Coordinates of C-alpha atoms in Angstrom, one line a residue:
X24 CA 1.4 3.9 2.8
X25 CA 0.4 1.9 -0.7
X26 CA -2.6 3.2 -2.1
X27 CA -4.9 3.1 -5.5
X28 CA -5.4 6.3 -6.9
X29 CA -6.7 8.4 -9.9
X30 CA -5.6 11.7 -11.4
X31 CA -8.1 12.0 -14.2
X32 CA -10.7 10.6 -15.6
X33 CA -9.9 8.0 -17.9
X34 CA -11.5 5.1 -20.0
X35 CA -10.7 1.6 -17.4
X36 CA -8.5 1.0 -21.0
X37 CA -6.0 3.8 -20.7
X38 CA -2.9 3.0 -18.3
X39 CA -3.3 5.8 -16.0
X40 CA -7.0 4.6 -15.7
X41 CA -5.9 3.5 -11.8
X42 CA -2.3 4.1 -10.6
X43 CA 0.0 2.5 -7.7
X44 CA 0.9 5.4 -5.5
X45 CA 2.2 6.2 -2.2
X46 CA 0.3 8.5 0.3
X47 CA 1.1 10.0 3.6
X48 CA -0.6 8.1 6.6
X49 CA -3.2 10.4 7.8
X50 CA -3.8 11.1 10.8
X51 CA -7.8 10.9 12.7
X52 CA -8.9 13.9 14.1
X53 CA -12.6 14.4 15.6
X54 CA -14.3 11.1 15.9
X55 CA -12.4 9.7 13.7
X56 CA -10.8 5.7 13.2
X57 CA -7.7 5.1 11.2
X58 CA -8.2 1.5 10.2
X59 CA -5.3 -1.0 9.0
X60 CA -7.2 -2.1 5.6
X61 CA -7.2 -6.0 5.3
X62 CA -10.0 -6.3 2.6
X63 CA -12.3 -4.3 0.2
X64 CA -15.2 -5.1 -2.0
X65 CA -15.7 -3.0 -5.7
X66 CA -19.0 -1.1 -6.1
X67 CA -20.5 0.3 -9.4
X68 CA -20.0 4.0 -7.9
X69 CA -16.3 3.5 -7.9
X70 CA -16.6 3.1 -11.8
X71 CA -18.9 6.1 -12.0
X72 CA -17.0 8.4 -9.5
X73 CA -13.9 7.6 -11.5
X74 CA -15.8 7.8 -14.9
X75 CA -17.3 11.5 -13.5
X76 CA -15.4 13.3 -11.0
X77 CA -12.0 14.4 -11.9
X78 CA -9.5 15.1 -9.0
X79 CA -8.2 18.7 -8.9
X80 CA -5.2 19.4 -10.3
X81 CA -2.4 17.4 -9.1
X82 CA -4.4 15.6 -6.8
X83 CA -4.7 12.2 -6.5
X84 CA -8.1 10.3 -5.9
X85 CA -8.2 7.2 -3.7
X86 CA -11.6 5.9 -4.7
X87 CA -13.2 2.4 -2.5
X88 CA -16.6 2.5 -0.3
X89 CA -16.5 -0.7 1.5
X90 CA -14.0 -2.0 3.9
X91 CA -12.6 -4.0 6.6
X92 CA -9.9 -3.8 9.3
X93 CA -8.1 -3.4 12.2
X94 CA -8.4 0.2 14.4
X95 CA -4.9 1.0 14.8
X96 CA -5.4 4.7 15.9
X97 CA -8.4 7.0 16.9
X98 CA -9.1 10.5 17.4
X99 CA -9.8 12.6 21.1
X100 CA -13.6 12.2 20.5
X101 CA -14.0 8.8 19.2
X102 CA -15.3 6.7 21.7
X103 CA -17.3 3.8 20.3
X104 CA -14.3 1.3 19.5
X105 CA -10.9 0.3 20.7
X106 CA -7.7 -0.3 19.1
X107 CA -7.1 -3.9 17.4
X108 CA -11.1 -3.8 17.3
X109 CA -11.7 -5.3 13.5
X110 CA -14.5 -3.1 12.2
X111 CA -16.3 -2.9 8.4
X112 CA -18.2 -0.2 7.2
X113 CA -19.4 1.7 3.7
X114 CA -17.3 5.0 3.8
X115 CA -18.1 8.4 2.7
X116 CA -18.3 9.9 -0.6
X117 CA -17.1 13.2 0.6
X118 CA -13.5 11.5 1.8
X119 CA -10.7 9.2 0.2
X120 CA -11.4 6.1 0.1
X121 CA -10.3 2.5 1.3
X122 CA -8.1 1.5 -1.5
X123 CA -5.1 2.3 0.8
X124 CA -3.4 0.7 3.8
X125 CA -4.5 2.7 5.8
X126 CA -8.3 4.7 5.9
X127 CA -9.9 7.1 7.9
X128 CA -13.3 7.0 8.6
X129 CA -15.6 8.7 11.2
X130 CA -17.0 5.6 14.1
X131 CA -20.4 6.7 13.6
X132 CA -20.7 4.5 10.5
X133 CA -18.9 1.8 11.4
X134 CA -19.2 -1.4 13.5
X135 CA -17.7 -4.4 14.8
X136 CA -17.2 -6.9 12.0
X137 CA -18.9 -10.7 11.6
X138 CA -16.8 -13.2 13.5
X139 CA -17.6 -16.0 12.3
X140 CA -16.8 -15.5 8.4
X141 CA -13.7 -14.7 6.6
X142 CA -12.8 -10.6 6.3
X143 CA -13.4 -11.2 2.2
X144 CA -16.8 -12.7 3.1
X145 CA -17.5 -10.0 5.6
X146 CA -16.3 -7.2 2.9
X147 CA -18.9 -7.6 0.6
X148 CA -22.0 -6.4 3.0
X149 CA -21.6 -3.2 4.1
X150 CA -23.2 -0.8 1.1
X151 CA -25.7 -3.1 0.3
X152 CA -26.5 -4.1 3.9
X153 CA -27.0 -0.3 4.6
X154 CA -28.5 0.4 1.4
X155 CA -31.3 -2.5 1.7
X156 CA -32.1 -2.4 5.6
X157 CA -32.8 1.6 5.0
X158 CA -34.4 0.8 1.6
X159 CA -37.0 -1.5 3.3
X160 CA -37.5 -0.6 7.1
X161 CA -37.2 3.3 6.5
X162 CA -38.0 4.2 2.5
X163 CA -40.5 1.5 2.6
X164 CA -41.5 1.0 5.6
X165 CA -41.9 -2.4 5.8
X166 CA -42.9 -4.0 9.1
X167 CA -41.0 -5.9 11.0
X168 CA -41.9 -9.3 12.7
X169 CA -42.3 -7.8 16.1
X170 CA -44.0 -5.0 14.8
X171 CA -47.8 -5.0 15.4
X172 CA -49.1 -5.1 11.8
X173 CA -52.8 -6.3 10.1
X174 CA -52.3 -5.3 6.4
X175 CA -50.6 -8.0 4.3
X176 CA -47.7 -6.4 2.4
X177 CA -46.4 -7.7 -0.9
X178 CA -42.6 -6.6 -2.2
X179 CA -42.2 -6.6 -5.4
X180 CA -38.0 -6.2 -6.1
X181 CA -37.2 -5.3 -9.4
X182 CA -33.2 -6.8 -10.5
X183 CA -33.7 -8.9 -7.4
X184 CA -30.6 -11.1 -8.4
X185 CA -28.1 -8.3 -7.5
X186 CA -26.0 -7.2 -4.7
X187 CA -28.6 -4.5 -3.0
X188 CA -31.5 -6.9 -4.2
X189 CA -29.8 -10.4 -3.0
X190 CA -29.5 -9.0 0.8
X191 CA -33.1 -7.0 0.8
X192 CA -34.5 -10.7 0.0
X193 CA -33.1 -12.4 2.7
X194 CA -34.0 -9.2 5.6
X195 CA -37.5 -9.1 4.6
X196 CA -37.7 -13.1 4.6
X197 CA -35.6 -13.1 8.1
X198 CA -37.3 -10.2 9.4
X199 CA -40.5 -9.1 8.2
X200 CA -43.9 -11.3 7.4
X201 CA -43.9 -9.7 3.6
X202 CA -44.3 -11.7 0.5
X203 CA -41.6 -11.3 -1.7
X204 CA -41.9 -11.2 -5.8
X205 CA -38.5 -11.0 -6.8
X206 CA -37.6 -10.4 -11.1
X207 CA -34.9 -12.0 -12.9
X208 CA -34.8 -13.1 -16.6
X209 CA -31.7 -15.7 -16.7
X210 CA -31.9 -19.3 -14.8
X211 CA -28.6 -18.8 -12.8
X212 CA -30.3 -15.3 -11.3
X213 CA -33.9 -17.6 -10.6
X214 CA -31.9 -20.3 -9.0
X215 CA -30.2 -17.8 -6.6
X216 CA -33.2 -15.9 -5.6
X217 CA -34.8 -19.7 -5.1
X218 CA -32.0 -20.6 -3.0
X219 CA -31.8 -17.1 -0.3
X220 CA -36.0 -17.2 -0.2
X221 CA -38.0 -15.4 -2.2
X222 CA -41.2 -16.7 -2.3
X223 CA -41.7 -16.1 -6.4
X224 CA -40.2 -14.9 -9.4
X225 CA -41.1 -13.5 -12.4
X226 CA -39.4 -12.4 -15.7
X227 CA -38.7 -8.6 -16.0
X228 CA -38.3 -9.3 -19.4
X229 CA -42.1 -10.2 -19.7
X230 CA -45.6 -8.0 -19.3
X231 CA -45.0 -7.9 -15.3
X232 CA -49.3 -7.5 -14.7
X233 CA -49.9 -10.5 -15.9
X234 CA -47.4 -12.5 -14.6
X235 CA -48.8 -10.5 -10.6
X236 CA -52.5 -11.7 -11.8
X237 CA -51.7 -15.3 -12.3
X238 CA -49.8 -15.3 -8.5
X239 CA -53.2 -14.0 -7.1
X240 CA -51.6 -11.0 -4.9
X241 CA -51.8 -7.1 -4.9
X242 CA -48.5 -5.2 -4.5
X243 CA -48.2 -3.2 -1.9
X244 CA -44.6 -1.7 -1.9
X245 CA -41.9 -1.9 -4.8
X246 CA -38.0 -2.0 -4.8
X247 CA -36.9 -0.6 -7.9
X248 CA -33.6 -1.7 -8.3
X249 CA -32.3 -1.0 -12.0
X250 CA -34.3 0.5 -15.2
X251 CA -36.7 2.5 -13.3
X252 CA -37.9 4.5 -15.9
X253 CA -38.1 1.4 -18.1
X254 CA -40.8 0.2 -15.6
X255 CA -42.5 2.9 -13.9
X256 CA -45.6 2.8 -16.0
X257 CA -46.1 -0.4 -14.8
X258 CA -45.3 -0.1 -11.7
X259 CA -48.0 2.3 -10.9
X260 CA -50.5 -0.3 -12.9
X261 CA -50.0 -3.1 -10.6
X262 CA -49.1 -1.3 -7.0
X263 CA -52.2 -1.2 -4.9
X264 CA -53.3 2.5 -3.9
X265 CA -51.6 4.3 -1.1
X266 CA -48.7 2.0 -1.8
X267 CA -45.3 3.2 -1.9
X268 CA -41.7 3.1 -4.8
X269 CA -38.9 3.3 -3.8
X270 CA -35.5 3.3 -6.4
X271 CA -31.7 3.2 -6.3
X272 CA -30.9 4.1 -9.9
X273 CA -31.0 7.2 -11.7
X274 CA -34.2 7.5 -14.2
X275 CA -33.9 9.8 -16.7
X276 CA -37.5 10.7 -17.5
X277 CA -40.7 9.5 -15.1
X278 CA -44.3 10.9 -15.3
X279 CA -44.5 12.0 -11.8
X280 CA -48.6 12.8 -12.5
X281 CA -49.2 9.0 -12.5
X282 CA -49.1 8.4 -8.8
X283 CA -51.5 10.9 -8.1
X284 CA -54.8 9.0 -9.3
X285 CA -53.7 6.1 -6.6
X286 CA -51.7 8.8 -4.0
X287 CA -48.5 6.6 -4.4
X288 CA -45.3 7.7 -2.7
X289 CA -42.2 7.3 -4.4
X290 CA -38.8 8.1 -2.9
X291 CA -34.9 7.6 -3.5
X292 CA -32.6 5.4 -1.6
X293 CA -29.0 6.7 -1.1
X294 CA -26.7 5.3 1.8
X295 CA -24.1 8.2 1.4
X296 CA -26.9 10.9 2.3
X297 CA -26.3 10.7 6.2
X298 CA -22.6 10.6 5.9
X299 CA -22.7 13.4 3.0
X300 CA -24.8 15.9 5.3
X301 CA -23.5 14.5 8.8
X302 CA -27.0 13.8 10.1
X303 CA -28.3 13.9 12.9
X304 CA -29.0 10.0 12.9
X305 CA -25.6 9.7 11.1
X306 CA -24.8 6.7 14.1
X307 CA -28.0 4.9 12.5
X308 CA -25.5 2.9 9.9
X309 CA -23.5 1.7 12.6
X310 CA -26.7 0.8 14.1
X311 CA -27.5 -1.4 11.2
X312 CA -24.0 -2.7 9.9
X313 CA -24.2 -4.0 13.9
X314 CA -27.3 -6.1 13.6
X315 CA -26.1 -7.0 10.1
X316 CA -23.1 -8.2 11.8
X317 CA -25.1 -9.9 14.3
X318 CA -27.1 -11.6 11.9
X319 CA -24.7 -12.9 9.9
X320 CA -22.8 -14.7 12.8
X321 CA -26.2 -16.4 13.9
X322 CA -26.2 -17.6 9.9
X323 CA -29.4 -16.0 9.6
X324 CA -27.9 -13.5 6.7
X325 CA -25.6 -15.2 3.6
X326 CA -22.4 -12.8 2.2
X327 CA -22.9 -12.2 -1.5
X328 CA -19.6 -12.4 -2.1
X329 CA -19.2 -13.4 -5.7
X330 CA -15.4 -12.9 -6.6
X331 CA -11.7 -12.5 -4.5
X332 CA -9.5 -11.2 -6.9
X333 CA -6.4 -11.3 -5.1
X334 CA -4.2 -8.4 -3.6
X335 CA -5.5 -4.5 -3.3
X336 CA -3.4 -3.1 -6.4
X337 CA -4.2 -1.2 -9.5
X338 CA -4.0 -4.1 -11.7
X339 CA -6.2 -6.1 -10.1
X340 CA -8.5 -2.9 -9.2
X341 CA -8.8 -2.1 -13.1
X342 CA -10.0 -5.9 -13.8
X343 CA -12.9 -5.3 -10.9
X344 CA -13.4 -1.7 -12.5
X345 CA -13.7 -3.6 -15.9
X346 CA -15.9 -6.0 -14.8
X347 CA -18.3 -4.1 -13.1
X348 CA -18.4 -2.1 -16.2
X349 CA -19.0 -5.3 -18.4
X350 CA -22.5 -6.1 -16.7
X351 CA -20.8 -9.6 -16.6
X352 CA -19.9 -10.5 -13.0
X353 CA -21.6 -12.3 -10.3
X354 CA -21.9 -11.4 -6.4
X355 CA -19.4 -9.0 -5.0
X356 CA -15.9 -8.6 -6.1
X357 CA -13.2 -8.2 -3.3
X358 CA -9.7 -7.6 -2.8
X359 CA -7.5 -8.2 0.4
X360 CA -4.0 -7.4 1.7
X361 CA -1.7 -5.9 -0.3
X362 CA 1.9 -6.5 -2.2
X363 CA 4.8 -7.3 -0.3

């Protein structure tokens, strides 16, 4: 089979920085899917695995964490899905990934695909989906609509025009009766988080207390989604006691003493972890990726989808690698099919 691959870690510059290679098919064993790829979407950990882990020896690296396809094979124990089923899903750090024809990935993570939208629009929602809906219904524990609830809770999402931050807007607004405060410094970014419903916006570029004050509202739960530790003096300033942090990115340096006064929480996001450590509530992502699904086709939840660009090949893979790296794209980048 075709695939994209790495041997060492090089700068997205060098040639060798992403290579066309040909793999064996593998073959699924335990619960297990083998999925026919049709599309895939670019994350900033493929940049930093390729940037930081270096393949053994001779090995070669297939790097890629969200995907889309058709089950063409499945292993004695998988028994959630049947073959020519067209599935999407995040992957697992601890495997190859999807930037191959052909991927493996256990069904306990995975779910039917959205229907109604193109596979390049459906691509670009499985990490962020997961890492949101976990993010605000389990780190921060966020009510839901049908959930009895008297407190009024206030979101504040920090980087709120991005790909984790653009889907946690619109499943608190679909979903939940919180007010959302979303940051963003440039007028395209404000016109977007206008446009998918959050109900205001402020400049992270500005004082953020003062900018809370003149909105007349007390923040009970923050979504740190880039520059923590550039804001985490603040943060505890302006949350309400007893409320809760929760962050994607990885701070160098925080004070951990300031959320005592107020007994804050503060926790980390990760959607790898139950794939990583096989979880008990590993099935959980397929869980959500299914009602992500769901939502989607009842156009209640938009694709972020930013960027196709063009056939899964190393070429194109180094411009989405270089890119990402820029900080100068826009929505999701994807890539479907592959080279005659």
């Amino acid at each position: 089979m075709k695939a994209v691959a790495y041997k060492q870690s090089l700068d997205i510059d060098h040639p060798a920085a992403l290579l066309d290679i040909e793999l064996a098919t593998p073959t699924p064993t335990g619960r297990d899917l083998l999925v026919a790829t049709e599309a895939i979407a670019v994350n900033p950990v493929d940049f930093k695995i390729r940037q930081m882990v270096a393949p053994n020896k001779g090995e070669n690296k297939v790097l890629g964490w969200d995907a889309i396809g058709l089950v063409v094979a499945k292993a004695e124990n998988s028994t959630e899905f049947e073959i020519g089923d067209r599935v999407f899903y995040a992957g697992d750090l601890n495997r190859q990934g999807s930037n191959a024809q052909y991927h493996l990935v256990d069904e306990r993570i995975v779910a039917k695909a959205p229907k109604n939208i193109s596979v390049e629009h459906a691509v670009a929602l499985p990490l962020t989906s997961i890492t949101a809906w976990e993010l605000a219904f389990e780190k921060l524990g966020i009510a839901m609509k049908a959930d009895f609830h008297t407190q009024d809770e206030v979101v504040l999402i920090t980087a709120a025009a991005g790909g984790v931050g653009s889907i946690l807007i619109q499943l608190l607004k679909q979903l939940s009766n919180a007010t959302v405060i979303a940051t963003a410094s440039r007028l395209e970014s404000k016109e977007w988080l206008v446009e998918i419903g959050a109900d205001h916006i402020i400049d992270h570029s500005q004082a953020l207390a003062d900018q809370i004050d003149r909105l007349n509202l007390k923040v009970t739960h923050i979504a740190s989604l880039s520059h923590t530790e550039q804001y985490f003096e603040q943060f505890v300033e302006i949350i309400k006691p007893f409320g809760r942090i929760a962050l994607i990115d990885d701070p160098s340096d925080l004070d951990f003493t300031l959320l005592k006064p107020k007994s804050l929480s503060l926790c980390y996001e990760f959607m790898f972890s139950r794939s990583m450590f096989e979880t008990d509530d590993m099935h959980k992502q397929g869980s959500i990726l299914a009602n992500i699904a769901k939502l989607v086709d009842q156009q209640i939840i938009r694709s972020t989808i930013g960027e196709n660009l063009g056939p899964i090949n190393a070429e194109n893979l180094i411009a989405a690698h270089r890119k990402l790296e820029s900080g100068t794209s826009i929505g999701k980048l994807v890539l479907s099919g592959f080279d005659n």
